[in-house]
GROMACS .gro file of C-alpha atoms in nm:
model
  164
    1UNK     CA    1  -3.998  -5.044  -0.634
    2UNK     CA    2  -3.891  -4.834  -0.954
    3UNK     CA    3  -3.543  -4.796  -0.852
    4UNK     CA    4  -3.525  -5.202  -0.774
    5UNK     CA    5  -3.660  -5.265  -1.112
    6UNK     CA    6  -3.429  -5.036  -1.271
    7UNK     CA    7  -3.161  -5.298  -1.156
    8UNK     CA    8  -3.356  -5.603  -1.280
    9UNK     CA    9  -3.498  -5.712  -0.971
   10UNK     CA   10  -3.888  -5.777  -0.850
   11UNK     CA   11  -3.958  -5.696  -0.535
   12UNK     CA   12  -4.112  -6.029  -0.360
   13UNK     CA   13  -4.192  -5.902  -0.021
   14UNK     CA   14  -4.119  -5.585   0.210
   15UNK     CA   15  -4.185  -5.420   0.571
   16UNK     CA   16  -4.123  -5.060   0.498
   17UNK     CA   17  -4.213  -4.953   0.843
   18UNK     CA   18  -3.955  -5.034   1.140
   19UNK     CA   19  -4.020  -5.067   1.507
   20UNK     CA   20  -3.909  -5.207   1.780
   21UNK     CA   21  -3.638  -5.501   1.764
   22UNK     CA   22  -3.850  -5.505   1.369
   23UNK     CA   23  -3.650  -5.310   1.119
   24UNK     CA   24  -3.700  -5.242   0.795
   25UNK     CA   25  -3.650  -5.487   0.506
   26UNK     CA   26  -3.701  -5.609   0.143
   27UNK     CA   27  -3.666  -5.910  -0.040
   28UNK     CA   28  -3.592  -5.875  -0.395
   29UNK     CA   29  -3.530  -6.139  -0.692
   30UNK     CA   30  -3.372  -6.119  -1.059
   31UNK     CA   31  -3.493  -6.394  -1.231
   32UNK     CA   32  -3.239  -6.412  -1.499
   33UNK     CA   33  -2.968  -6.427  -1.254
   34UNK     CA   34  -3.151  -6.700  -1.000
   35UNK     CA   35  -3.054  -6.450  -0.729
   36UNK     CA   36  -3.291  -6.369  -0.449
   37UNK     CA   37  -3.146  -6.092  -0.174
   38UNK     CA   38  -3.245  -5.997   0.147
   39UNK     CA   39  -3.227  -5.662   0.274
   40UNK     CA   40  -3.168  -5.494   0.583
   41UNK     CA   41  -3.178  -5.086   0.658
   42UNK     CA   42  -2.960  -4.965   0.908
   43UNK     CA   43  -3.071  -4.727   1.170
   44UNK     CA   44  -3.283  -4.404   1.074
   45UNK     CA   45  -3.565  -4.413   1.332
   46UNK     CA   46  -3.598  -4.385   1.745
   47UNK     CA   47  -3.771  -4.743   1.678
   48UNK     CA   48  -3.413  -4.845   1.543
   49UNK     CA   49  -3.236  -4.648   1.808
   50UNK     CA   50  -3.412  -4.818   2.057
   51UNK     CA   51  -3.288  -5.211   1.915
   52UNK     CA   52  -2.945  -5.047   1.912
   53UNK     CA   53  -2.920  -4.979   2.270
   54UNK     CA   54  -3.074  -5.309   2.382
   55UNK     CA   55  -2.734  -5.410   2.395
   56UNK     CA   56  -2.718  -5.636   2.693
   57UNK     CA   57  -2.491  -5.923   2.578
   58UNK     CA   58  -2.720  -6.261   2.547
   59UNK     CA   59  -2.623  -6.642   2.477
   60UNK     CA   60  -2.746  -6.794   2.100
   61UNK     CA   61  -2.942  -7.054   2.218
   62UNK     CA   62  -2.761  -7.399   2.103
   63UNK     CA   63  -3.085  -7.524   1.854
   64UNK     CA   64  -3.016  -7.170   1.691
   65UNK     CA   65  -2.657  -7.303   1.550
   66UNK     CA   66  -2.626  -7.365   1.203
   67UNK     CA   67  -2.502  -7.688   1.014
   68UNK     CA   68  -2.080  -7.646   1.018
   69UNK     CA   69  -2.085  -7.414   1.324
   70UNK     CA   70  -1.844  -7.495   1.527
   71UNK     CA   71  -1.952  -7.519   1.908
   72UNK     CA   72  -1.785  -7.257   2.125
   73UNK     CA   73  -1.485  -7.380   2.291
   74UNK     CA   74  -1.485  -7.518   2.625
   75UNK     CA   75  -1.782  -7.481   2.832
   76UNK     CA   76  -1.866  -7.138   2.701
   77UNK     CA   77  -2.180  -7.018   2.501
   78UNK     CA   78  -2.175  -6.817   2.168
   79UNK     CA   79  -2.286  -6.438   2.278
   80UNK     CA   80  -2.497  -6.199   2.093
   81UNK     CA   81  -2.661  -5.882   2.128
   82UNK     CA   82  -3.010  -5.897   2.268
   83UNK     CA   83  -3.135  -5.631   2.058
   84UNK     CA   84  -3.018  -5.687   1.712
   85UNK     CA   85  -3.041  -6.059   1.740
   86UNK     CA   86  -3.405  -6.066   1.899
   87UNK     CA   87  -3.460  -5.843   1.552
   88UNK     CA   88  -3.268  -6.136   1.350
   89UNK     CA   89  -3.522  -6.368   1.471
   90UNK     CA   90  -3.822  -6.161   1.395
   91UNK     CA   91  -3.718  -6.109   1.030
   92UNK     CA   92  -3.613  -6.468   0.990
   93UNK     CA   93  -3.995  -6.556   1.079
   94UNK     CA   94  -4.123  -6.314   0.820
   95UNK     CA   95  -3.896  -6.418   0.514
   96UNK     CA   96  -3.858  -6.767   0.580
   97UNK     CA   97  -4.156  -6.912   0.379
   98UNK     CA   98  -4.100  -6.696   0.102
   99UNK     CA   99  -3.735  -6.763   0.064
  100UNK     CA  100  -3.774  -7.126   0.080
  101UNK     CA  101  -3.988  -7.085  -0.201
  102UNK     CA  102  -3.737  -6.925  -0.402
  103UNK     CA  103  -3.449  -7.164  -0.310
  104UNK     CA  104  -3.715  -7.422  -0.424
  105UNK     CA  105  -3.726  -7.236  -0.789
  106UNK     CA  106  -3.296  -7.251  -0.823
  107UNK     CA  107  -3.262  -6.916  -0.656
  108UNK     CA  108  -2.945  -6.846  -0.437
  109UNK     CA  109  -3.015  -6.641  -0.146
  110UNK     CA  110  -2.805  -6.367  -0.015
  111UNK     CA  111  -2.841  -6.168   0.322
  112UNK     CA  112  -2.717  -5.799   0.282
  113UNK     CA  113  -2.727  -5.519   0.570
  114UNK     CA  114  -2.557  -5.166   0.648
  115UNK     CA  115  -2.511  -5.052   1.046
  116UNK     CA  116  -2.795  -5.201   1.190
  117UNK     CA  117  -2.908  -5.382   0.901
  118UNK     CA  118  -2.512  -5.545   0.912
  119UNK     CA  119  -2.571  -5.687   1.221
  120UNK     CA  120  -2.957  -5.777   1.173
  121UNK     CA  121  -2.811  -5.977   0.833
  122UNK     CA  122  -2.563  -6.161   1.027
  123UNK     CA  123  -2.812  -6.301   1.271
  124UNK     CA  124  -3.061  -6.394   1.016
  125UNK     CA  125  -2.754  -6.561   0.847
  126UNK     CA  126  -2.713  -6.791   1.123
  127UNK     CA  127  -3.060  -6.814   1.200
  128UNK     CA  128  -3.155  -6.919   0.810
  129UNK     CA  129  -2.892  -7.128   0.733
  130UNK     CA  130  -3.026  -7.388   1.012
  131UNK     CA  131  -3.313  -7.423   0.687
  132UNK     CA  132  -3.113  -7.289   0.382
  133UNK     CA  133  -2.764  -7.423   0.436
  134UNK     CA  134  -2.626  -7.234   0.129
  135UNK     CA  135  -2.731  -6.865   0.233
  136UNK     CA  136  -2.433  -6.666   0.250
  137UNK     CA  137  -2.484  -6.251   0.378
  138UNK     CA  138  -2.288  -5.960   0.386
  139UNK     CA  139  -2.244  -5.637   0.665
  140UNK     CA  140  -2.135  -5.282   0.560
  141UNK     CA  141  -2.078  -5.056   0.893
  142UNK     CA  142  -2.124  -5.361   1.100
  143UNK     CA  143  -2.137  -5.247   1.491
  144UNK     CA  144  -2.009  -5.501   1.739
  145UNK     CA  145  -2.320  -5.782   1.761
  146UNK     CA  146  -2.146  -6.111   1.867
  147UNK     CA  147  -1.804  -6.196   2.022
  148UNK     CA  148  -1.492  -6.271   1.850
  149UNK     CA  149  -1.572  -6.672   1.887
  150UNK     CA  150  -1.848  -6.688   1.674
  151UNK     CA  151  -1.731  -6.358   1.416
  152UNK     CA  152  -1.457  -6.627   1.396
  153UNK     CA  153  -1.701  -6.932   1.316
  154UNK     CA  154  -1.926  -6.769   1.081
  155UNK     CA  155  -1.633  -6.599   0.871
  156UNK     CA  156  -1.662  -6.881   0.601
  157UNK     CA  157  -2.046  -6.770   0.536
  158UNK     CA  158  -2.105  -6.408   0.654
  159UNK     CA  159  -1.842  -6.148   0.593
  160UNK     CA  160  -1.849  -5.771   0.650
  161UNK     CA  161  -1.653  -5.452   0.617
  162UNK     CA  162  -1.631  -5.232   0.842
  163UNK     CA  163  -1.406  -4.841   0.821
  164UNK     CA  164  -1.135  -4.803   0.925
   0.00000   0.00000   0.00000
């Protein structure tokens, strides 16, 4: 808490303990900016280990597309990893009420992960924009959590970096 008020922010709501496919997050706000941020830790634990390696490729269920998604072309379905995605969904539950709450007060909502927490971020991305249309996110380290169709699709709202 000291070091995110140090910064300006307040923190609104946190799980500090991960487990498995539920990682560790915060949601912070700076009023005088309007700026509310979500964010996602990247692996540290065997809890977060375990999410990592639950890697068996899975389709995003078609009422999980946001507005401006494009559908996958031809008859094919969006894939994403089981594990990081099933975490996505978990996290979205947890922060949606307060975040709406924000975006109801002017905030603008950003989604911001590293390694795990990259992938975690894009998911809830996805997941929140279906709500919060403008939510735009972020991935530093980003492992490989979707295929190149919908990386592709969601490169207007969720961008990452990732070493080279």
């Amino acid at each position: 808490q000291r070091l995110v008020a140090i910064h300006g922010f307040t923190l609104v709501f946190a799980i500090s303990d991960s487990d498995y496919h539920k990682p560790v997050f915060q949601v912070v706000a700076r009023e005088d900016m309007r700026l509310a941020m979500l964010i996602l830790r990247g692996t540290q634990n065997l809890a977060d280990c375990l999410t990592d390696v639950t890697a068996k490729p899975k389709e995003l269920e078609e009422h999980e597309l946001c507005p401006g998604l494009p559908p996958p072309p031809g008859d094919k379905k969006y894939l994403v990893h089981e594990g990081m995605m099933n975490s996505a969904r978990w996290v979205c539950a947890e922060v949606l009420e307060p975040l709406q709450k924000l975006v109801d007060a002017g905030y603008r909502v950003v989604v911001l992960g590293h390694s795990l927490g990259a992938a975690v971020a894009a998911g809830c991305t996805i997941l929140l924009r279906r709500t919060l249309p403008k939510v735009v996110g972020y991935g530093y380290a980003m492992p490989a959590c979707m295929d190149l169709n919908l990386a592709r699709s969601c490169s207007s709202f969720f961008h990452f970096h990732r070493r080279q």
